[in-house]
XYZ file of N, CA, C and O in Angstrom:
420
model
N 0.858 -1.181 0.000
C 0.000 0.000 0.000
C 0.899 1.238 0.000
O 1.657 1.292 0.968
N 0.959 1.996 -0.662
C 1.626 3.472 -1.146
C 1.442 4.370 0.643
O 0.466 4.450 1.390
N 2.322 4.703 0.724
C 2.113 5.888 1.920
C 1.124 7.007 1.902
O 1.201 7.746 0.921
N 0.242 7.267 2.762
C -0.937 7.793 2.216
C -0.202 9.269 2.312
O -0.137 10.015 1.335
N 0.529 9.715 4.049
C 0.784 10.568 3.957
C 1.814 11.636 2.935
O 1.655 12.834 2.700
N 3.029 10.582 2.393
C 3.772 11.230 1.159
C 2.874 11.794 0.125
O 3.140 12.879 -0.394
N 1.403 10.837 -0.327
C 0.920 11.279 -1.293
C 0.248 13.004 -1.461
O 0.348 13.922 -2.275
N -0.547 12.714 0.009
C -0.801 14.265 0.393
C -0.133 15.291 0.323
O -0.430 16.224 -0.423
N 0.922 15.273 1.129
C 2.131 16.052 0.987
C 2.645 16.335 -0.538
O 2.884 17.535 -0.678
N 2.840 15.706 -1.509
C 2.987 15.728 -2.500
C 1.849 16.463 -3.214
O 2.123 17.143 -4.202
N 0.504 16.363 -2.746
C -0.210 17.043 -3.133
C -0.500 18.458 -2.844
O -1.059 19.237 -3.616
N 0.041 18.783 -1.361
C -0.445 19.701 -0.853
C 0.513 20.650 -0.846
O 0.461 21.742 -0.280
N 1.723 20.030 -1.737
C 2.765 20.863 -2.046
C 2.462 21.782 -3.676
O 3.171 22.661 -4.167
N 1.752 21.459 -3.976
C 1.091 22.059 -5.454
C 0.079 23.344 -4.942
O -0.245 24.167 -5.798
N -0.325 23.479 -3.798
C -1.349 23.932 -3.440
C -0.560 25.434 -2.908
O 0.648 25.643 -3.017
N -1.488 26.315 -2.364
C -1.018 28.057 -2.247
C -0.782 28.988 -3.026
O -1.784 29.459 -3.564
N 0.252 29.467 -3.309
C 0.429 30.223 -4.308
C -0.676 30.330 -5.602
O -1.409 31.294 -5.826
N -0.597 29.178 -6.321
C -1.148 28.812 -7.330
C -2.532 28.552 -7.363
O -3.083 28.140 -8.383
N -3.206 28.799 -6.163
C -4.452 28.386 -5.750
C -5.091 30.139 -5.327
O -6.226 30.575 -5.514
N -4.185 30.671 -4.869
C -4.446 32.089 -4.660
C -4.573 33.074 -5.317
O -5.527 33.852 -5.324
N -3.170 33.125 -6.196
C -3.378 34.035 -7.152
C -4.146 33.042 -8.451
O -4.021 31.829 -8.618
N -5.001 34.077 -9.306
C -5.233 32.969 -10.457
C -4.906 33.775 -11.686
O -4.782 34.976 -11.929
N -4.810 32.604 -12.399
C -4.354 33.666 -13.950
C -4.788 34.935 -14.548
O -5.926 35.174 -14.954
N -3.693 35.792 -14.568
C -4.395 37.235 -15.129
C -4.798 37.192 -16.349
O -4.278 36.493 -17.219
N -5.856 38.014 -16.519
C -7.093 38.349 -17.700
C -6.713 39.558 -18.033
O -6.060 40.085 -17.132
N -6.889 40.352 -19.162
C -6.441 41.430 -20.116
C -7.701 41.697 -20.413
O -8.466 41.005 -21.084
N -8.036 43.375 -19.571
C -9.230 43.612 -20.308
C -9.505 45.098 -20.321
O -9.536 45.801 -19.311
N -9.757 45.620 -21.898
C -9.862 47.168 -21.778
C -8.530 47.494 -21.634
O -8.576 48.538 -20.985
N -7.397 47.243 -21.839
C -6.254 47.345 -21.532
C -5.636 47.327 -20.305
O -4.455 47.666 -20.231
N -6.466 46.861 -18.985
C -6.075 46.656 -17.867
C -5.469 44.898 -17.790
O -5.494 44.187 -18.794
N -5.049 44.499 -16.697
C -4.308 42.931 -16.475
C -4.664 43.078 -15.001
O -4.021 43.688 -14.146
N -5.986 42.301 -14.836
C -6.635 41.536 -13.839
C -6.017 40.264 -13.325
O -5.892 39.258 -14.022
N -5.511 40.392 -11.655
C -4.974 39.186 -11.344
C -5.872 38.777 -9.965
O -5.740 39.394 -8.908
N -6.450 38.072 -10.076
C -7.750 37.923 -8.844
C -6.899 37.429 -7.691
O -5.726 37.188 -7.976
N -7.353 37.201 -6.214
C -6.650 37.247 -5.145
C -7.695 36.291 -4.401
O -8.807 36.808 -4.293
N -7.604 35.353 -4.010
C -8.613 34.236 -2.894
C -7.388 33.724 -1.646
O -6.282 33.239 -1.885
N -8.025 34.024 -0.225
C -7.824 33.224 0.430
C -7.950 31.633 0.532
O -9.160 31.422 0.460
N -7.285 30.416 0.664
C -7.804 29.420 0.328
C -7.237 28.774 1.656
O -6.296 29.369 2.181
N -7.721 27.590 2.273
C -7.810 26.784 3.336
C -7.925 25.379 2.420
O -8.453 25.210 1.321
N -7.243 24.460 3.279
C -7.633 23.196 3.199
C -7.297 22.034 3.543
O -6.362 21.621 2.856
N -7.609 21.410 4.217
C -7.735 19.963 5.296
C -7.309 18.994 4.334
O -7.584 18.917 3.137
N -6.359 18.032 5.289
C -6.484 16.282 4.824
C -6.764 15.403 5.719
O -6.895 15.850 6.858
N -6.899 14.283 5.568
C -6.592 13.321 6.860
C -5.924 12.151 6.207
O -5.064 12.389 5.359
N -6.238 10.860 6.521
C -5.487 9.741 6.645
C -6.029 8.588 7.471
O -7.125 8.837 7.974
N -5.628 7.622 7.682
C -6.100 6.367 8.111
C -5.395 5.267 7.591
O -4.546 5.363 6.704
N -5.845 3.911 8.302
C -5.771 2.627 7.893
C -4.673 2.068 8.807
O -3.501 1.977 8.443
N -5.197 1.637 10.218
C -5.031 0.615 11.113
C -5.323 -0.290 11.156
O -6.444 -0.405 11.650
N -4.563 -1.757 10.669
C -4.777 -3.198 10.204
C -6.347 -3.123 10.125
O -7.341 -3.281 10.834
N -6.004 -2.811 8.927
C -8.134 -3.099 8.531
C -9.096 -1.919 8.558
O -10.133 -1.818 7.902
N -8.548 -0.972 9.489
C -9.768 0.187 9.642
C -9.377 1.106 8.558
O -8.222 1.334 8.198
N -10.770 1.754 7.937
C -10.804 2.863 6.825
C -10.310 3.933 7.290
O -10.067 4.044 8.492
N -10.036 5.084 6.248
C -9.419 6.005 6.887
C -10.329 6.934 5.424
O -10.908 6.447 4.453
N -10.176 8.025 5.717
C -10.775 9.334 4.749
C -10.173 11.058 4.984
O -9.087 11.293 5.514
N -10.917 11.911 4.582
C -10.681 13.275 5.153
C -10.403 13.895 3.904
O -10.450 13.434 2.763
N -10.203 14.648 4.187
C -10.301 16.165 2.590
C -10.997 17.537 3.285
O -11.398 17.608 4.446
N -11.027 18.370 2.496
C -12.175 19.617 2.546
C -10.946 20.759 2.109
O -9.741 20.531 2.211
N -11.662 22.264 1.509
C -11.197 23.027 0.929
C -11.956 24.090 1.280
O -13.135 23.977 1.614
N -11.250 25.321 1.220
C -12.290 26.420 0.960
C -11.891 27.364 0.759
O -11.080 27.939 1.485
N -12.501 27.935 -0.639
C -11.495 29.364 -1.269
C -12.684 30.654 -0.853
O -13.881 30.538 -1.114
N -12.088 31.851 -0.177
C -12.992 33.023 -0.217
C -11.816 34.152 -1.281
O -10.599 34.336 -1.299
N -13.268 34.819 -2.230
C -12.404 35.413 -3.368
C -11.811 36.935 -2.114
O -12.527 37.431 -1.245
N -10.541 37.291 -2.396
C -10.668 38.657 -1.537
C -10.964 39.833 -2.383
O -11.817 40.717 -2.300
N -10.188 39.633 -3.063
C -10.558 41.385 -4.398
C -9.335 40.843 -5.802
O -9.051 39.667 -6.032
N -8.882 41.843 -6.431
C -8.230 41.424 -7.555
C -7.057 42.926 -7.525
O -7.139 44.053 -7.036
N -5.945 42.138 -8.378
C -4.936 43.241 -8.697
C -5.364 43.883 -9.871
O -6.159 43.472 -10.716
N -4.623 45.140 -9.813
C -5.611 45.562 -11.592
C -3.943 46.483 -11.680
O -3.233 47.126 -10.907
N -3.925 46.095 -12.971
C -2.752 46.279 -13.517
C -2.772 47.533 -14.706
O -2.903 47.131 -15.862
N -2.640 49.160 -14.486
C -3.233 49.760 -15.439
C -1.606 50.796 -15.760
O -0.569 50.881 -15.101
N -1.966 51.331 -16.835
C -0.864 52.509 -17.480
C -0.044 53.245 -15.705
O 1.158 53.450 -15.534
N -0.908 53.430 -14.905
C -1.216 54.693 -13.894
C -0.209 53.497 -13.136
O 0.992 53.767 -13.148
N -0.627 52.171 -12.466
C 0.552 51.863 -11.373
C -0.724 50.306 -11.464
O -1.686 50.047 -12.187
N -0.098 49.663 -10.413
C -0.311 48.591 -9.686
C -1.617 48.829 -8.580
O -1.308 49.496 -7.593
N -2.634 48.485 -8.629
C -3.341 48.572 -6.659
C -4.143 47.321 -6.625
O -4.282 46.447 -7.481
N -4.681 47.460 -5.317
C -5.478 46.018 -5.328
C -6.975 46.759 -5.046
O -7.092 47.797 -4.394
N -8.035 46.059 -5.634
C -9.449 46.696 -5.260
C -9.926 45.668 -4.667
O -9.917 44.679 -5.400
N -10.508 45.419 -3.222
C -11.227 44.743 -2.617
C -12.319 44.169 -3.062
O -12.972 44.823 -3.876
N -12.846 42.746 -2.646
C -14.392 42.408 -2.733
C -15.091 43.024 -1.689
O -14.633 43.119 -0.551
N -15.967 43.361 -1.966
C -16.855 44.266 -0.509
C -17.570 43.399 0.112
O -17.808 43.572 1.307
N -18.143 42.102 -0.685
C -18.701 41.028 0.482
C -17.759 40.501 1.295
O -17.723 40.179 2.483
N -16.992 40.487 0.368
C -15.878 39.140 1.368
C -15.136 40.300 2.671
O -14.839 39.962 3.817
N -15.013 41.365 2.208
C -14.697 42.367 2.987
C -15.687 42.886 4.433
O -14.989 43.164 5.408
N -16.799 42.992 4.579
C -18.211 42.820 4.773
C -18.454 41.543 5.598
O -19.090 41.789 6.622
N -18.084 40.077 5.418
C -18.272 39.038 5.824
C -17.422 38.801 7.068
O -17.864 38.067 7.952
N -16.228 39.379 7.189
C -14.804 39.740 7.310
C -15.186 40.548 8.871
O -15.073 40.043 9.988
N -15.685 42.012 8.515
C -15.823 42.915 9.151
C -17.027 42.659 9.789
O -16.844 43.251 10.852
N -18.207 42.144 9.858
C -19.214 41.817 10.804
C -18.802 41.336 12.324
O -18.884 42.013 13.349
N -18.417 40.211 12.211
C -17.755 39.276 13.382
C -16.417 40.543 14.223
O -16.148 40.552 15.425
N -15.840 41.412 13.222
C -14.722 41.821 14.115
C -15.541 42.837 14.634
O -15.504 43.042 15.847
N -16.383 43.606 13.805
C -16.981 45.071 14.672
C -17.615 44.496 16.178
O -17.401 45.065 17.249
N -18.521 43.122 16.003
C -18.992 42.807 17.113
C -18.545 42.343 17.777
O -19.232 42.039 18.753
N -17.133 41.943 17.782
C -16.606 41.726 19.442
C -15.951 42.828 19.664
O -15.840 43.230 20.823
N -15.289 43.657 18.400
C -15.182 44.807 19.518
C -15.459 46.013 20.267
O -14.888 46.841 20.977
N -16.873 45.669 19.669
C -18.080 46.347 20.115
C -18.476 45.391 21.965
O -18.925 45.941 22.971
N -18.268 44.571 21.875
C -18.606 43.635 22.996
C -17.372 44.008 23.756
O -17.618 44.759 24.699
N -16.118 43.693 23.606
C -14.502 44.013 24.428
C -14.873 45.634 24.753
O -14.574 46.037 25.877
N -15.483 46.533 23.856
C -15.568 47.807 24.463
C -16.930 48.381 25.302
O -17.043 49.452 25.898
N -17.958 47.248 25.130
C -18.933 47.707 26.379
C -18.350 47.290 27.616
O -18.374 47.934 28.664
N -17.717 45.943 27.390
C -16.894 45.561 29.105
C -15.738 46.778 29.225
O -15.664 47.285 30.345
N -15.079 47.157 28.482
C -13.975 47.985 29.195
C -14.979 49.160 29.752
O -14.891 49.527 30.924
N -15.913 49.713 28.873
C -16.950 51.011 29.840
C -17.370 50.445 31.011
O -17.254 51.090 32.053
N -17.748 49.561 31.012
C -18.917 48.853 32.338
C -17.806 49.004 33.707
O -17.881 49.569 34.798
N -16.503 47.976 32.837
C -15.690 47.829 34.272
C -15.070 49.859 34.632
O -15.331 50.323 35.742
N -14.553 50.480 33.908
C -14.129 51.813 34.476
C -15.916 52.395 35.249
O -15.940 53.029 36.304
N -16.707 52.169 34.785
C -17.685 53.002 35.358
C -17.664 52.352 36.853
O -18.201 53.020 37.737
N -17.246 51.447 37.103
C -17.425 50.572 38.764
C -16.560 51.469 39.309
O -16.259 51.391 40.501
């Protein structure tokens, strides 16, 4: 039986870079290079006889590079930006009602 873990590794050595940035597009005379955060799990198994499994992935797009006459910048996705910023405003909206509560004691 092939080593499960070399295979992964071998696989998961292809993965990042190339998974993040994705190929730039030419358009209107600009050079679009899109930008995703990406995550992703393996597992493994197989103890005399027992199955083994695991996987999972998950790309969130962030925004794209735009490549024009003028310079280089990056323009954000506003959902993913938005999705991002919900969860942080509310805890520190929560960390800053406790810091008022405790000085008002």
């Amino acid at each position: 039986m092939p080593n499960l873990a070399l295979d992964l590794g071998k696989n998961a050595a292809s993965l990042g870079v190339t998974n993040a940035y994705g190929k730039p597009a030419e358009l209107d005379g600009a050079q679009y290079t899109p930008v995703a955060l990406t995550l992703s799990g393996f597992g493994g198994g197989d103890a005399e006889g027992a199955e083994g499994g695991g996987g999972g992935a998950v790309s969130i797009p962030l925004g794209v590079y735009v490549r024009r006459e003028e310079g280089l910048r990056f323009e954000p996705n506003i959902v993913s930006l938005l999705a991002v910023a919900i969860p942080f405003v509310c805890v520190t909206g929560r960390a800053l009602s406790r810091i008022i509560r405790a000085l008002k004691k």
